[in-house]
Short mmCIF file of C-alpha atoms in Angstrom, two decimals:
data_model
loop_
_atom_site.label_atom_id
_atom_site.label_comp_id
_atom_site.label_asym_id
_atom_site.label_seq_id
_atom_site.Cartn_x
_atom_site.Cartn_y
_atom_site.Cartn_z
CA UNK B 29 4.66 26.61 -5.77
CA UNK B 30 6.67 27.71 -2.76
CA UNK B 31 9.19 24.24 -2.13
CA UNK B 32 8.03 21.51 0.22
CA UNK B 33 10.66 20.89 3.04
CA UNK B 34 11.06 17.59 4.33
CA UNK B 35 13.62 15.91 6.68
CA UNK B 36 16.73 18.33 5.17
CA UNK B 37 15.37 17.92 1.83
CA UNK B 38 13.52 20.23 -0.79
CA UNK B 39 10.83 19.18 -3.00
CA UNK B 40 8.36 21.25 -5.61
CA UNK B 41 5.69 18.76 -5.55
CA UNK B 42 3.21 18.65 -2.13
CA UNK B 43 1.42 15.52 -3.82
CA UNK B 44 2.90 11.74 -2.82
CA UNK B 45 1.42 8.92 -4.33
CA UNK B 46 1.36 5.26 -4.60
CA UNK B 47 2.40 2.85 -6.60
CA UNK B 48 0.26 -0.19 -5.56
CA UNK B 49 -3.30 -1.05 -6.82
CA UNK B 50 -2.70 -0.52 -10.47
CA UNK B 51 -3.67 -2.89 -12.96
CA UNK B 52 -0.57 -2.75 -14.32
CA UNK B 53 2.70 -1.07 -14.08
CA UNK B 54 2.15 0.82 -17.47
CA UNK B 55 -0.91 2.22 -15.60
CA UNK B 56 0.97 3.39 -12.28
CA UNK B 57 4.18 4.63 -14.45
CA UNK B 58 1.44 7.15 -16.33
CA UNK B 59 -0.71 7.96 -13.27
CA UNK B 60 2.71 9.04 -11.39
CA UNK B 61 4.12 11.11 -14.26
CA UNK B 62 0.48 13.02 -14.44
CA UNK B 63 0.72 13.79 -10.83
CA UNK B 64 3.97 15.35 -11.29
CA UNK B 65 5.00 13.65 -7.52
CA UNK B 66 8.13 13.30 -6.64
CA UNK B 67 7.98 11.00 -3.37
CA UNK B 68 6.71 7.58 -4.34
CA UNK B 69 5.95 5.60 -1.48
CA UNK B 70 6.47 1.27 -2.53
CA UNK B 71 5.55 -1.39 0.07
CA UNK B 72 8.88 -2.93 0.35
CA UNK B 73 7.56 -6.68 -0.56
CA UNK B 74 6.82 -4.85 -4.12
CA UNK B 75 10.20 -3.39 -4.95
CA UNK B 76 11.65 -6.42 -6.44
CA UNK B 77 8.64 -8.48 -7.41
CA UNK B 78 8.57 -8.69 -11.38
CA UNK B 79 5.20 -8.16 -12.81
CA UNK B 80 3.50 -10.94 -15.11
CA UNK B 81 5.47 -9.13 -18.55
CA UNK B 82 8.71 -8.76 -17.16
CA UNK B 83 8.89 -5.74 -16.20
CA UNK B 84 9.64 -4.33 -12.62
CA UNK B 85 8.62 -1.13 -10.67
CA UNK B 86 11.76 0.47 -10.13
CA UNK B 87 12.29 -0.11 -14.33
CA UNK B 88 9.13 1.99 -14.94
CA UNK B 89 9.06 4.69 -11.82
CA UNK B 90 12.88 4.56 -11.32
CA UNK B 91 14.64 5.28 -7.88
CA UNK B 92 17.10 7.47 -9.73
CA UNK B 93 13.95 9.91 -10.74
CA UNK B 94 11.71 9.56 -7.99
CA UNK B 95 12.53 9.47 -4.07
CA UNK B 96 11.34 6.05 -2.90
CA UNK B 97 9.56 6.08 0.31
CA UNK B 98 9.61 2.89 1.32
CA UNK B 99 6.49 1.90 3.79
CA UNK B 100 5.68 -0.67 6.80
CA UNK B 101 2.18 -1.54 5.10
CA UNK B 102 1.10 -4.89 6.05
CA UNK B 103 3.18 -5.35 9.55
CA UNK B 104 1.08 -5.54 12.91
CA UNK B 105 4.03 -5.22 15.28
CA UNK B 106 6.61 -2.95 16.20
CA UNK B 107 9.08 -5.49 15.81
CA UNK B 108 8.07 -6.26 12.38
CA UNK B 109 7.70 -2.61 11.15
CA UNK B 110 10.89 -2.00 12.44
CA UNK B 111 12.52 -4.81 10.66
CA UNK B 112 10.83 -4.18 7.25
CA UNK B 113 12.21 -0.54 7.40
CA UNK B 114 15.82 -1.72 8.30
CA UNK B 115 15.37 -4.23 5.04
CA UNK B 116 14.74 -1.22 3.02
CA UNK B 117 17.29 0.66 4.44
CA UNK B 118 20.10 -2.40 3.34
CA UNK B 119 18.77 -2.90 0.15
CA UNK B 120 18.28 0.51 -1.27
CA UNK B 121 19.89 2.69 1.34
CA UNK B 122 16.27 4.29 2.55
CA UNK B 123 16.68 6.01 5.18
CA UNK B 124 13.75 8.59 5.25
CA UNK B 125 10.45 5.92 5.64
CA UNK B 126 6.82 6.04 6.21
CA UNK B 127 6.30 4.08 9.43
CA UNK B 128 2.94 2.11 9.41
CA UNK B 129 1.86 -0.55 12.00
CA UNK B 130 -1.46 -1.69 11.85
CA UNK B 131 -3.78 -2.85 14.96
CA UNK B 132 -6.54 -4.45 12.94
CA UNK B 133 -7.00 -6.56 9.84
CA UNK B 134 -10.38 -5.26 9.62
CA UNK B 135 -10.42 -1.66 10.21
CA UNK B 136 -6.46 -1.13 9.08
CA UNK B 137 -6.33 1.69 11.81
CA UNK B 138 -3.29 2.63 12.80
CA UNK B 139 -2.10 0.48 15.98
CA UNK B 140 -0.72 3.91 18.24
CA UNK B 141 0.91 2.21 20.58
CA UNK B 142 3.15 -0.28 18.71
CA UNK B 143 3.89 2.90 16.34
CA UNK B 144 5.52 4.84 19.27
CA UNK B 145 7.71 1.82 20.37
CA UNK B 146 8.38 1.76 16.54
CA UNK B 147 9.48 5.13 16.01
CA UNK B 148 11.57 5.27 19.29
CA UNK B 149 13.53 2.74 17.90
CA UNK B 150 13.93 3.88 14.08
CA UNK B 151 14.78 7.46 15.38
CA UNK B 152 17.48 6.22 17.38
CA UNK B 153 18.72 4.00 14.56
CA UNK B 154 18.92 7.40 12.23
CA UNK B 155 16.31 6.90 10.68
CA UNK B 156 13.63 9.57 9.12
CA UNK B 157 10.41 8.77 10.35
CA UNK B 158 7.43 9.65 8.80
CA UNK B 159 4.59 8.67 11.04
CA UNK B 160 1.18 6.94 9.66
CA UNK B 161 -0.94 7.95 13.10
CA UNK B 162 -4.72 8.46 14.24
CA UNK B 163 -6.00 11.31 14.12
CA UNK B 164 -5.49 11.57 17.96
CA UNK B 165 -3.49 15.21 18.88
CA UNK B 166 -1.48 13.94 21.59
CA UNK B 167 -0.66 10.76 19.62
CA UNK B 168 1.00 13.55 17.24
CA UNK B 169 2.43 15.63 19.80
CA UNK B 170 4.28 12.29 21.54
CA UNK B 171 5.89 11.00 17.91
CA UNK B 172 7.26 14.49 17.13
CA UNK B 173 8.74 14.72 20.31
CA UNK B 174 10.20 11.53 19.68
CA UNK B 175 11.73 12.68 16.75
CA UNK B 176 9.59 11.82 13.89
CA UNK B 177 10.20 14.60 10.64
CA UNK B 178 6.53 14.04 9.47
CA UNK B 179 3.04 13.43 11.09
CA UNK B 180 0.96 11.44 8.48
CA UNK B 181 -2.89 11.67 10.58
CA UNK B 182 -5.64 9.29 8.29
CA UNK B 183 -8.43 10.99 6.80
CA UNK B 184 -10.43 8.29 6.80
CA UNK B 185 -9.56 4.16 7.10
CA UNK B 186 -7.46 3.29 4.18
CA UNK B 187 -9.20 2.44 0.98
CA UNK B 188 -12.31 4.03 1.97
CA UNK B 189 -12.25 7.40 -0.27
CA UNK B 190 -14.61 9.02 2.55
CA UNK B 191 -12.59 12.29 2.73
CA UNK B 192 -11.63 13.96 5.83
CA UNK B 193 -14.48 12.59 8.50
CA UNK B 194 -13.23 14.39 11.46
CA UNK B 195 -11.23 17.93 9.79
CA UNK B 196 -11.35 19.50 13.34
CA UNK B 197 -8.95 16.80 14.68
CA UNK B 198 -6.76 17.33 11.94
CA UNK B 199 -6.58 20.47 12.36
CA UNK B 200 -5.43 20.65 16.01
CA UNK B 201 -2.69 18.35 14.87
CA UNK B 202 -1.76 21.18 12.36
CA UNK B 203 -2.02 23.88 14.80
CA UNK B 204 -0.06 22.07 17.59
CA UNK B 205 3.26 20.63 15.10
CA UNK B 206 6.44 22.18 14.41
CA UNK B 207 6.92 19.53 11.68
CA UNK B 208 5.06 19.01 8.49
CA UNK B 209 1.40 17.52 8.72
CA UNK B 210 0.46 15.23 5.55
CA UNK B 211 -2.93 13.79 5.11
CA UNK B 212 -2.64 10.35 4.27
CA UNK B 213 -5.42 7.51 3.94
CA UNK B 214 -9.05 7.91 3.31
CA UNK B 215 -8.78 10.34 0.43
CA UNK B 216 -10.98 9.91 -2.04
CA UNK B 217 -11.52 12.73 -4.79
CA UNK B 218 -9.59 15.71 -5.30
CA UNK B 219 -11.65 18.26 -3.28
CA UNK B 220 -10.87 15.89 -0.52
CA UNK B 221 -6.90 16.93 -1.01
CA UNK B 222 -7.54 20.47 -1.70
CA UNK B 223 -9.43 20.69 1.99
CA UNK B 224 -6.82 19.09 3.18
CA UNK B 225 -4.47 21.82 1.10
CA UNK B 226 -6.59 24.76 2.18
CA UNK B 227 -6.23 24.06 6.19
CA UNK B 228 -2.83 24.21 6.22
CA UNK B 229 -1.40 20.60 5.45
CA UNK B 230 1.96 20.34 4.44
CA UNK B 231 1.34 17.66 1.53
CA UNK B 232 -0.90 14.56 0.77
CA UNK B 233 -0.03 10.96 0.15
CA UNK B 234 -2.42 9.08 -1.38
CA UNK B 235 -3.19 5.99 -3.58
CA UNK B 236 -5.96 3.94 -4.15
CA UNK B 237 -8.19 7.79 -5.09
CA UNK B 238 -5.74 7.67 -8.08
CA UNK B 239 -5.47 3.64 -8.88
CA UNK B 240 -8.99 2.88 -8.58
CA UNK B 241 -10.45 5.71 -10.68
CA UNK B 242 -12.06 4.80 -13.75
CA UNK B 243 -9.22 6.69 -15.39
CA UNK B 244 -5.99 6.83 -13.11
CA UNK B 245 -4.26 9.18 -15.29
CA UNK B 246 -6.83 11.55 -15.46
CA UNK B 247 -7.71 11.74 -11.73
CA UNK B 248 -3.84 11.90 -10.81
CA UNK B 249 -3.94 15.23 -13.48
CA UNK B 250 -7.06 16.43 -11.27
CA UNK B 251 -5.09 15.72 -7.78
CA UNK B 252 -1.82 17.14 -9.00
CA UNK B 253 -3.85 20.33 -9.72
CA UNK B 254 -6.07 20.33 -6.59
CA UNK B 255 -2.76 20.26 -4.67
CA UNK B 256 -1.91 22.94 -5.86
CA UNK B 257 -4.90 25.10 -5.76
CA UNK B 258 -5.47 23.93 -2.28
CA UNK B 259 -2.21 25.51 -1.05
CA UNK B 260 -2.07 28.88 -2.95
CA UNK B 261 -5.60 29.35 -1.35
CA UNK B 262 -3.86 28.55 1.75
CA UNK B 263 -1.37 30.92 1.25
CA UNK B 264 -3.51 33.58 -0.20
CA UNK B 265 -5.42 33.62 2.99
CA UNK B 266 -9.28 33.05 2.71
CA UNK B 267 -11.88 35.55 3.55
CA UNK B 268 -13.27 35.69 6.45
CA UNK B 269 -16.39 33.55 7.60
CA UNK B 270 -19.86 36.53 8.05
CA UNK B 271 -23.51 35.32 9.71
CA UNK B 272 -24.88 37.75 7.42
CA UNK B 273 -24.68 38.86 4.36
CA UNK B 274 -21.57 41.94 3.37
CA UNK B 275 -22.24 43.87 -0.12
CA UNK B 276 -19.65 43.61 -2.20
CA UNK B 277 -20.31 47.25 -3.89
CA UNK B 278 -19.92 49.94 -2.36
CA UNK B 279 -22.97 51.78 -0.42
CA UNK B 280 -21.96 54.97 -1.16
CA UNK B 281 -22.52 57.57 -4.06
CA UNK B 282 -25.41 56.14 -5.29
CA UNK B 283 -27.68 57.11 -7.78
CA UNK B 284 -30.66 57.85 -6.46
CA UNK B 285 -34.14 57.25 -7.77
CA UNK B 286 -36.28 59.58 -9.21
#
């Protein structure tokens, strides 16, 4: 696989998963090694929580082997988002985030506004944004010019597994950004990711497609290789789209019938 830049940094896997969800950390520490991800992203209330036998994330998926991402889930403000991240960033030195402020406890869609007064902030604090949005173009367009090293549009409201409802708005964010374009939210199988793969995404983050599978490992296996087929087609180039049909043997030099 060509390498996956991101904010400075080189990575070989385009996959980033979660570690939340799991029935256990056992679980999450086999998923993630079957996905072969690198980027892990951990709500930050979980990164020091011990589980009910003892153990603790960071023991079983440890920072040392895996980049923590450390995430905003859960905060409805600006304010808050911004002071969850700068938590993160004194405790484990994070500075390259996944900024997340939510507008409704319902819905869980993205609250745009609050995450552009976020990101102004975190960018000027030195932080590396990357930015959980809509999938709303000019939403994109205003947090990269803002400074943001990743656009992260939803696929779909988070947890649902619908796939990619609107693909066309996705990719005008894709077309439009200077700065990688990950998928993230609303995934839900691995053709899902390898759509997302074959129009030109930079990566996908994901989670609950993996956790809440009947059998996590085997479904991160499936996503790490849909990844991966998804963006050697993209690179490959796909053939062109025909109303009508286009005979793939040649025309010419045929026998003829008696």
């Amino acid at each position: 696989m060509d390498p996956f830049l991101l904010a400075g940094r080189t990575f070989h896997s385009r996959l980033l998963v979660g570690s939340g969800k799991y029935k256990n950390l056992a679980i999450a520490k086999a998923a993630t090694v079957a996905s072969g991800a690198e980027i892990i992203t951990v709500a930050l209330r979980r990164i020091d929580l011990a589980s009910p036998d003892g153990t603790r994330l960071q023991e079983e998926i440890p920072p040392t082997k895996y980049t923590y991402l450390p995430n905003s889930a859960g905060c409805y403000t600006a304010e808050e988002a911004v002071r969850t991240l700068r938590l993160a960033r004194e405790l484990g030195g994070w500075d390259l985030v996944k900024l997340e402020v939510i507008g409704d406890k319902q819905t869980l869609l993205p609250d745009v506004g609050q995450t552009i007064k976020a990101a102004e902030l975190l960018v000027k604090e030195g932080f590396k944004v990357m930015a959980y949005t809509t999938d709303d173009a000019i939403a994109a367009a205003e947090l990269e010019a803002l400074g943001c090293v990743a656009i992260m549009p939803l696929a779909a409201p988070i947890g649902s597994g619908l796939g990619i409802t609107n693909p066309k708005a996705i990719q005008r964010i894709i077309d439009q950004s200077k700065v990688p374009v990950l998928v993230d939210a609303g995934i839900g199988t691995a053709s899902d990711a390898t759509l997302a793969m074959e129009m030109g995404c930079a990566a996908v983050l994901l989670n609950s497609a993996i956790a809440e599978a009947t059998d996590p490992v085997m479904m991160a296996r499936a996503f790490k290789h849909a990844v991966e087929a998804g963006r050697l087609a993209y690179l490959a180039g796909r053939m062109p789209k025909r109303s009508s049909a286009d005979a793939s043997s040649p025309t010419s030099g045929l026998i003829q019938s008696a």
